[in-house]
Coordinates of N, CA and C in Angstrom, one line a residue:
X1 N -12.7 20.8 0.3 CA -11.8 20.1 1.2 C -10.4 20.0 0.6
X2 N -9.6 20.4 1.1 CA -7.9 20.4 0.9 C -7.8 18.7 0.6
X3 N -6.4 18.7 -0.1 CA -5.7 17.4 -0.3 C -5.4 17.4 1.0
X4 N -4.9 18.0 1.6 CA -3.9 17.6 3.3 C -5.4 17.2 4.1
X5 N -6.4 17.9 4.4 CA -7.4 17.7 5.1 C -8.1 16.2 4.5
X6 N -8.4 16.2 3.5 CA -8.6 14.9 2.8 C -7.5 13.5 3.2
X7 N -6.6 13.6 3.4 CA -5.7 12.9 3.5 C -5.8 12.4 5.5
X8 N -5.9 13.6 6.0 CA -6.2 13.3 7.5 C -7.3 12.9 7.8
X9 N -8.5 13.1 7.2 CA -9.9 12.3 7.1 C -9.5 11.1 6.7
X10 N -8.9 10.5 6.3 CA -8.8 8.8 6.0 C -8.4 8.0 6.7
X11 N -7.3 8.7 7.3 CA -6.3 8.1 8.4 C -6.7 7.8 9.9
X12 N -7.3 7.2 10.8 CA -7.8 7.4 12.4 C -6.3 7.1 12.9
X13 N -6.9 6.6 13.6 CA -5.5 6.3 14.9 C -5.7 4.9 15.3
X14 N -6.9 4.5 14.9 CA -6.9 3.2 14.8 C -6.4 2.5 14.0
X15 N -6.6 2.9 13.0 CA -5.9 2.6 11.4 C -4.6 2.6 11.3
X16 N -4.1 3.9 12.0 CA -2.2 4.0 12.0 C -1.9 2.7 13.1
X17 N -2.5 2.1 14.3 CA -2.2 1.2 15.2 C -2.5 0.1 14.4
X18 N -3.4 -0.8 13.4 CA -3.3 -1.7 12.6 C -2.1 -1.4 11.8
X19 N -2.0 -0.3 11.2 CA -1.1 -0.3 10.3 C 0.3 -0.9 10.6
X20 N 0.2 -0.2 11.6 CA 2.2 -0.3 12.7 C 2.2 -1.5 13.1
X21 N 1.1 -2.5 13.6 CA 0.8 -3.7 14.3 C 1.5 -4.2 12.8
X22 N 0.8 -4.3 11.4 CA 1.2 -5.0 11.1 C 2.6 -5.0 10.4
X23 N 3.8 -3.9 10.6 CA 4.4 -3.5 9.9 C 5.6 -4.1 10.9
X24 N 5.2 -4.2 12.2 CA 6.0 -4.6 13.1 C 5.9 -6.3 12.9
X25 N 5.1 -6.8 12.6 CA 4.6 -8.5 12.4 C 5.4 -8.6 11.0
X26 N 5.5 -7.8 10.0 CA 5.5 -8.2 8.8 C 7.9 -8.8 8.8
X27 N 7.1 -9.7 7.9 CA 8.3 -10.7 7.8 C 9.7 -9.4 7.2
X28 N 11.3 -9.5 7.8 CA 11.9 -8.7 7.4 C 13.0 -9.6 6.2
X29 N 12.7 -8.8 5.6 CA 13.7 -9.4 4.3 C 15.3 -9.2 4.7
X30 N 16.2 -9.7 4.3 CA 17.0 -9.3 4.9 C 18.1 -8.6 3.7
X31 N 18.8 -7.2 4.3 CA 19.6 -6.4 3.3 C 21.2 -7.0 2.9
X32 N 20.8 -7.5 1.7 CA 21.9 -8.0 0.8 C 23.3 -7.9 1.7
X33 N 23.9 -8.7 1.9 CA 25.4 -8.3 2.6 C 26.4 -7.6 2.1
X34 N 26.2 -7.7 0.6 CA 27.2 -7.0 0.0 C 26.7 -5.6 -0.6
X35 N 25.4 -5.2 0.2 CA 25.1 -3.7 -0.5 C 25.5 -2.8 -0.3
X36 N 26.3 -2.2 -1.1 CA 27.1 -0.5 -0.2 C 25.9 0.2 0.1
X37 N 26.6 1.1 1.4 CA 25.5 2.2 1.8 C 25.3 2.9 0.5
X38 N 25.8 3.6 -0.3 CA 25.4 3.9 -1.9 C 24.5 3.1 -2.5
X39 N 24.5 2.2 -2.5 CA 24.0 1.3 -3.1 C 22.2 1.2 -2.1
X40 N 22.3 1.4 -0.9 CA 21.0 1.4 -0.1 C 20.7 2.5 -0.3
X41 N 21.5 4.0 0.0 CA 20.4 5.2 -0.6 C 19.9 5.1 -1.8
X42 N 20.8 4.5 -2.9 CA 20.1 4.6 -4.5 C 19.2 3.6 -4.4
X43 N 18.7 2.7 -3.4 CA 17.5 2.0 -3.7 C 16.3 2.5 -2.9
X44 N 16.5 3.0 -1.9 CA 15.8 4.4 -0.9 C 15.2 5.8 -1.4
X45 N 16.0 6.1 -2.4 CA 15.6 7.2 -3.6 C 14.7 6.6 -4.3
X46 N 14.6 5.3 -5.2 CA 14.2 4.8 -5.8 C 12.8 4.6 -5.5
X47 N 12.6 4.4 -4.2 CA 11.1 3.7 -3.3 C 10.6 5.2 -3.2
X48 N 11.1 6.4 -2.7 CA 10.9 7.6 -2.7 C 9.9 8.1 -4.1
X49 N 10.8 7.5 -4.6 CA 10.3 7.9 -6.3 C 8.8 7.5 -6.9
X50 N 9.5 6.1 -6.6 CA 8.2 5.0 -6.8 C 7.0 5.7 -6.6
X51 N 7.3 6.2 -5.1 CA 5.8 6.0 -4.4 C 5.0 7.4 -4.8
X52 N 6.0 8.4 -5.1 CA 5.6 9.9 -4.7 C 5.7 10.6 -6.2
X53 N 6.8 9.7 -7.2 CA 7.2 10.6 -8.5 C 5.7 11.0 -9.1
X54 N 5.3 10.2 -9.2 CA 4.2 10.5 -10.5 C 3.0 11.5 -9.8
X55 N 3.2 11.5 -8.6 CA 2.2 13.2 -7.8 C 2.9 14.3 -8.0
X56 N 4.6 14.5 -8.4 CA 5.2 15.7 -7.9 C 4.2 16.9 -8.8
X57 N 3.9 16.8 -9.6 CA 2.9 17.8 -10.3 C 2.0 18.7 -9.5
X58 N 1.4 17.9 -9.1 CA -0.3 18.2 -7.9 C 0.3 18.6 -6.7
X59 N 1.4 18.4 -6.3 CA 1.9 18.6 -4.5 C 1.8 20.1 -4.7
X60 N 1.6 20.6 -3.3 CA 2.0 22.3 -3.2 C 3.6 22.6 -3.1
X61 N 3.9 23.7 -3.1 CA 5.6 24.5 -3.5 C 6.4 23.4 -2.4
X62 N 5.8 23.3 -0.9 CA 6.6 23.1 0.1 C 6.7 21.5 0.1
X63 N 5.5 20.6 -0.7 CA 5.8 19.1 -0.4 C 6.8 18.9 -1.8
X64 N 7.0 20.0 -2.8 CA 7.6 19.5 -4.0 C 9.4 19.8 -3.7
X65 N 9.1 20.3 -2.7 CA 10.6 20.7 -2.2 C 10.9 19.9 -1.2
X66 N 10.3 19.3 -0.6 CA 10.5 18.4 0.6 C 10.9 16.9 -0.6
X67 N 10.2 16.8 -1.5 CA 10.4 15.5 -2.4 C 11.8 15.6 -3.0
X68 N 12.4 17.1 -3.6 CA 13.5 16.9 -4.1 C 14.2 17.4 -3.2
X69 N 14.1 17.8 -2.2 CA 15.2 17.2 -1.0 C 15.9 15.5 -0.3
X70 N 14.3 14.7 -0.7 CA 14.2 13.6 -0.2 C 15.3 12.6 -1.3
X71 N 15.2 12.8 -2.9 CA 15.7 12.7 -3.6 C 17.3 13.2 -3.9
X72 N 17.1 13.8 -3.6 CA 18.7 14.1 -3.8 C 19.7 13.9 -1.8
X73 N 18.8 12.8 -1.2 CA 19.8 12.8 -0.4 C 21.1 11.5 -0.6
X74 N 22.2 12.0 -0.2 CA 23.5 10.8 -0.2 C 23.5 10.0 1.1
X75 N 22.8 9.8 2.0 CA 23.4 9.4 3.4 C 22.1 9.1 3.8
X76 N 22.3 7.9 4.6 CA 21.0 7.4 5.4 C 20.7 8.4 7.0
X77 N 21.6 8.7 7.1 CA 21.7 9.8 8.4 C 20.8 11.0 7.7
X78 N 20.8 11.6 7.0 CA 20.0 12.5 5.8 C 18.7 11.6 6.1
X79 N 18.2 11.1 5.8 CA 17.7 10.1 5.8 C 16.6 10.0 6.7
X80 N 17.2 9.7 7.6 CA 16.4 9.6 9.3 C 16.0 10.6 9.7
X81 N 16.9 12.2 9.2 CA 16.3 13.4 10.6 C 14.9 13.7 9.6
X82 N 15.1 12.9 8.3 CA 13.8 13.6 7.4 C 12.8 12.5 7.0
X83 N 12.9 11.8 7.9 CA 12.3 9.8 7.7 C 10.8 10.8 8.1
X84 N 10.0 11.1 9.3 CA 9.0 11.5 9.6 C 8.2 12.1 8.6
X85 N 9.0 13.2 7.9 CA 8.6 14.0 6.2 C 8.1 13.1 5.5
X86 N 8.5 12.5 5.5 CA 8.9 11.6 4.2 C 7.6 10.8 4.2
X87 N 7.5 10.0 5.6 CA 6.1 9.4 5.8 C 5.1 10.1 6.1
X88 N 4.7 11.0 6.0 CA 3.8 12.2 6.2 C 3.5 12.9 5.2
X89 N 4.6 12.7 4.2 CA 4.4 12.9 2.7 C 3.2 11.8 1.6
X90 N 4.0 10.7 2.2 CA 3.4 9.3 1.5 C 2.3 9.2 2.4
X91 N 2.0 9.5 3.1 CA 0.8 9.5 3.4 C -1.0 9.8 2.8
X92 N -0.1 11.5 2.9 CA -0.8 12.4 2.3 C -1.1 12.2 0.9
X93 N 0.3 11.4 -0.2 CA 0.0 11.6 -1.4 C -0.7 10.1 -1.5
X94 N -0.3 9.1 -1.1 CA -0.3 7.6 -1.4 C -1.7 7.0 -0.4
X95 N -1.7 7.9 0.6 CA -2.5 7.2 1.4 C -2.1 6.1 3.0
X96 N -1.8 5.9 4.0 CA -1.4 4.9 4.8 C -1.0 3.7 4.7
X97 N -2.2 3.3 4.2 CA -1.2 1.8 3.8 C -0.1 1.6 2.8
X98 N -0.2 2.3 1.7 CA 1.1 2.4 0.8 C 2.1 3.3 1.9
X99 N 1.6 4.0 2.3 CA 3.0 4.9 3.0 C 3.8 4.0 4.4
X100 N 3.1 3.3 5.0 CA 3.7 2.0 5.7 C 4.4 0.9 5.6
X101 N 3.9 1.0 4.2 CA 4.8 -0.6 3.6 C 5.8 0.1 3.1
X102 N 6.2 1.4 2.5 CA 7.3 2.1 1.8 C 7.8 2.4 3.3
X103 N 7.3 2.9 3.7 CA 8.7 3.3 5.1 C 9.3 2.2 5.4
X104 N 8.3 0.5 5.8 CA 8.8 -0.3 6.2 C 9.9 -0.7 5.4
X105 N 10.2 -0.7 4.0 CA 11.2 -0.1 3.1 C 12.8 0.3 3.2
X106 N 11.9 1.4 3.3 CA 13.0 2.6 4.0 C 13.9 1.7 5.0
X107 N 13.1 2.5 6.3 CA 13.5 1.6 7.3 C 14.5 0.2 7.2
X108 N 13.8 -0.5 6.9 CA 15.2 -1.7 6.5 C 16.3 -1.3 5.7
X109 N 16.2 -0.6 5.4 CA 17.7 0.1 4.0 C 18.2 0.7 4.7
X110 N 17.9 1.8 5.6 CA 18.2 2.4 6.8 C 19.6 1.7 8.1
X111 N 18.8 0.4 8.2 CA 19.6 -0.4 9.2 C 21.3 -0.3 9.1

């Protein structure tokens, strides 16, 4: 069984609807007033990193390029058209519930 096939075996649709229930419930911290948008990609990179660096070894050619794409982006607009990747990445590598609470992450740094 593939890592990708493996990874979609874990996940239902039930599972992604608890997950989102609770990501939508989950209390929102709120982003520093004084954070530059530089200052939110470099902490966005960072979560990126967190969650996915220590797999980049094991990914195949196309998720290790998708990672240092993800990494080297400057702009939250960058950001969003590859926000989907990104969670479909952490997914795959991390599993759903880590990849939900890191988007939820994202997402807020995003705003």
């Amino acid at each position: 069984m593939s890592h990708a096939a493996f990874a979609e075996s874990q996940l239902t649709a039930s599972m992604l609807d608890m997950l989102m229930a609770r990501w939508q419930t989950a209390p929102r911290p709120a982003t520093p007033p004084h954070e530059s948008p530089a200052d939110a990609m470099e902490r966005a990179r960072g979560i990126v990193v967190q969650t996915v660096g220590h797999y980049v070894n094991y990914l195949e050619a196309s998720d290790q390029a998708l990672y240092a794409a993800l990494i080297s982006l400057t702009d939250a607009e960058a950001l969003r058209q590859l926000f989907f990747e990104c969670f479909d990445l952490m997914v795959r590598t991390r599993g759903p519930a880590i990849a939900v609470l890191r988007v939820h992450e994202l997402y807020r740094l995003m705003r």
